[in-house]
Amino acid sequence: DTGVSQDPRHKITKRGQNVTFRCDPISEHNRLYWYRQTLGQGPEFLTYFQNEAQLEKSRLLSDRFSAERPKGSFSTLEIQRTEQGDSAMYLCASSSDRGNFATNEKLFFGSGTQLSVL
Amino acid sequence: QKEVEQDPGPLSVPEGAIVSLNCTYSNSAFQYFMWYRQYSRKGPELLMYTYSSGNKEDGRFTAQVDKSSKYISLFIRDSQPSDSATYLCAMSDGYNQGGKLIFGQGTELSVKP
């Protein structure tokens, strides 16, 4: 198990283009999260999946953003009609709910996808 | 006002110093408190995890939680250059048993040899 994997590591795009990021969680983890981190700030929660079900979405996730997790395995995050304000590091994390209540809060993060919108 | 406040630093200390990092928060429902370390161009890595008030020690790291004051701390003893990173506090109320963490801004730490 190599941890949470994200692809690509870097993405440069022009304003108005669509982009898609992929996340492969730790194999035994059934929960998957997307966070966004801008320079000098902590990560901000975007959305989370329990298996294939998307259970919560932040107000930060406008209708230009869509996330999927088909079959409860990998996940994709798509941004349509990108704007310069979308430039950020997009982080994926995973966890398992099969431990005790306390361990459910332990998230393991990937290295992120750095998006630059020109 | 942000739910979690953290001094962004930067903080520079000599090797071997004791480092104190702190966060304050406003939401009394928070029960789970974490410290993450983030190296440049990497994702956050979980360092310490505490439930409710109290202290927890792991090697050179000690985490303290004072829920009455809504204040948490991370102490690093005998700091090393390899500890140079950004340290993020994070919290959760655990309400939905999910990982919706609220992060502080992060404190950038530099340990000079």
XYZ file of C-alpha atoms in Angstrom:
231
model
C 0.000 0.000 0.000
C 1.584 3.237 -1.166
C -0.845 5.660 0.447
C -3.183 8.121 -1.234
C -2.235 8.798 -4.844
C -3.231 11.872 -6.840
C -2.838 12.586 -10.512
C -1.680 14.839 -12.046
C 0.679 16.540 -9.587
C 0.521 19.770 -11.523
C -1.988 21.197 -13.977
C -1.744 24.480 -15.855
C -4.814 25.525 -17.778
C -6.338 28.572 -19.381
C -9.334 30.328 -17.941
C -12.555 28.777 -19.203
C -11.147 25.288 -19.752
C -12.341 22.186 -17.920
C -9.979 20.129 -15.778
C -10.289 16.753 -14.067
C -8.224 15.358 -11.210
C -8.018 11.781 -9.998
C -7.525 10.366 -6.527
C -6.798 6.764 -5.557
C -7.337 6.274 -1.814
C -5.666 3.765 0.483
C -7.176 0.492 -0.661
C -8.977 -0.513 2.544
C -10.386 2.981 3.187
C -14.054 3.494 2.415
C -14.126 7.248 2.997
C -12.678 9.778 0.621
C -12.420 13.541 0.968
C -11.515 16.479 -1.216
C -9.960 19.606 0.264
C -8.636 22.784 -1.316
C -5.606 24.692 -0.043
C -4.540 28.141 -1.172
C -1.126 29.630 -0.495
C -0.572 30.450 3.164
C -3.848 28.900 4.269
C -4.906 25.608 5.773
C -6.909 23.076 3.756
C -10.633 23.759 3.370
C -13.157 20.929 3.160
C -14.933 20.549 -0.189
C -16.775 17.223 -0.156
C -16.702 13.656 1.110
C -17.778 10.189 0.052
C -18.700 7.146 2.060
C -18.140 4.347 -0.437
C -19.787 5.641 -3.634
C -22.233 8.001 -1.910
C -21.408 11.702 -1.769
C -22.577 12.627 1.722
C -21.644 16.253 2.139
C -20.672 19.214 0.010
C -19.263 22.516 1.178
C -20.661 25.876 0.095
C -17.229 26.340 -1.502
C -18.200 23.726 -4.074
C -19.990 25.813 -6.697
C -22.007 24.235 -9.495
C -18.878 24.332 -11.674
C -17.392 21.627 -9.459
C -18.451 18.000 -9.560
C -16.998 14.994 -7.816
C -17.663 11.327 -8.380
C -16.577 8.078 -6.849
C -17.875 5.279 -9.051
C -17.911 1.868 -7.382
C -16.515 3.362 -4.215
C -12.910 3.157 -5.355
C -11.056 6.056 -7.008
C -12.580 9.517 -7.234
C -12.499 12.325 -9.769
C -12.963 16.037 -9.216
C -13.913 18.072 -12.259
C -13.900 21.844 -12.522
C -15.756 23.312 -15.470
C -15.104 26.764 -16.944
C -12.104 27.338 -14.686
C -11.512 30.777 -13.193
C -8.298 32.297 -11.866
C -9.738 32.022 -8.359
C -9.732 28.241 -8.745
C -5.922 28.223 -8.616
C -5.020 26.176 -5.556
C -3.731 22.836 -4.335
C -6.483 20.218 -4.457
C -5.916 17.587 -1.801
C -7.510 14.186 -1.525
C -7.622 12.243 1.729
C -9.019 8.915 2.843
C -9.978 7.210 6.069
C -11.752 4.126 7.322
C -14.863 3.884 9.469
C -14.123 0.296 10.407
C -12.121 1.234 13.497
C -13.523 2.768 16.653
C -15.240 6.114 16.716
C -12.056 7.987 17.512
C -10.058 6.574 14.603
C -12.629 7.678 12.067
C -11.275 11.207 12.231
C -7.763 10.208 11.154
C -7.283 11.343 7.599
C -4.396 10.381 5.355
C -3.656 12.912 2.621
C -2.178 12.599 -0.825
C 0.431 15.021 -2.171
C -2.203 17.038 -3.993
C -2.733 18.437 -7.477
C -1.478 21.991 -7.913
C -3.794 23.832 -10.302
C -2.764 27.068 -11.983
C -5.375 28.903 -14.040
C -3.874 31.493 -16.409
C -13.732 35.567 12.868
C -12.391 32.194 11.770
C -13.392 29.097 13.713
C -9.729 28.200 14.224
C -6.968 30.773 14.622
C -3.295 29.973 14.281
C -0.327 32.302 14.235
C 1.140 31.949 10.745
C 4.674 32.793 11.839
C 7.169 32.327 10.330
C 8.930 30.978 13.392
C 12.692 30.489 13.333
C 14.550 28.662 16.116
C 18.033 27.200 16.589
C 18.524 23.454 16.551
C 17.795 21.902 19.935
C 15.281 24.560 20.992
C 11.856 23.793 22.414
C 9.128 24.907 20.031
C 5.622 25.858 21.083
C 2.847 26.052 18.490
C -0.669 27.112 19.389
C -4.216 27.365 18.122
C -7.367 28.853 19.519
C -10.869 27.975 18.451
C -14.393 29.193 18.942
C -16.594 26.101 18.442
C -17.143 24.362 21.787
C -18.438 21.269 19.933
C -14.940 20.336 18.762
C -13.839 17.091 20.403
C -11.034 15.785 18.194
C -7.832 17.739 17.869
C -5.014 16.994 15.481
C -1.665 18.355 14.432
C -0.493 17.845 10.883
C 2.945 18.538 9.457
C 3.213 19.672 5.858
C 6.446 19.841 3.925
C 6.691 22.058 0.885
C 4.729 20.721 -2.097
C 3.429 17.762 -0.086
C 0.135 16.865 1.530
C -0.373 17.171 5.296
C 0.878 14.263 7.416
C -0.819 13.382 10.696
C 1.506 13.929 13.677
C -0.619 13.909 16.805
C -4.228 13.096 17.583
C -6.049 13.898 20.824
C -9.593 13.348 21.958
C -11.049 15.921 24.363
C -8.858 17.655 26.966
C -5.500 16.454 28.222
C -1.948 15.780 27.156
C -0.495 13.252 24.757
C 3.171 12.547 24.238
C 4.881 10.827 21.317
C 8.657 10.957 21.296
C 9.765 14.587 21.028
C 6.198 15.790 20.456
C 3.614 16.680 23.107
C 0.076 17.794 22.324
C -2.041 19.615 24.899
C -5.732 20.417 24.757
C -7.492 22.816 27.124
C -11.152 22.767 26.162
C -12.104 25.211 28.910
C -9.886 27.840 27.275
C -10.465 26.582 23.713
C -6.713 26.392 23.262
C -4.448 23.662 21.944
C -0.682 23.425 21.792
C 2.034 21.336 20.218
C 5.468 21.237 21.823
C 8.525 19.975 20.003
C 11.536 19.170 22.180
C 15.106 19.084 20.891
C 14.015 20.499 17.552
C 15.877 19.317 14.456
C 16.366 20.880 11.010
C 14.185 18.068 9.660
C 11.307 19.514 11.717
C 11.296 22.540 9.398
C 7.825 22.503 7.873
C 4.398 24.069 8.195
C 2.401 22.809 11.179
C -1.363 22.786 10.887
C -3.808 22.312 13.713
C -7.118 20.686 12.796
C -10.329 19.960 14.665
C -13.565 18.087 14.315
C -16.771 17.775 16.266
C -17.049 14.170 15.101
C -20.777 14.767 14.654
C -21.087 12.944 11.381
C -18.221 10.597 12.089
C -16.647 11.891 8.931
C -13.400 13.676 8.297
C -14.697 17.187 7.902
C -11.775 18.856 9.598
C -11.446 22.556 10.257
C -7.827 23.600 9.837
C -5.881 26.518 11.160
C -3.860 28.673 8.813
C -0.636 26.823 9.586
C 2.585 27.984 11.264
C 5.757 27.897 9.195
C 8.652 26.627 11.314
C 12.321 26.833 10.419
C 14.926 25.077 12.588
C 18.421 26.390 11.915
C 21.449 24.085 12.342
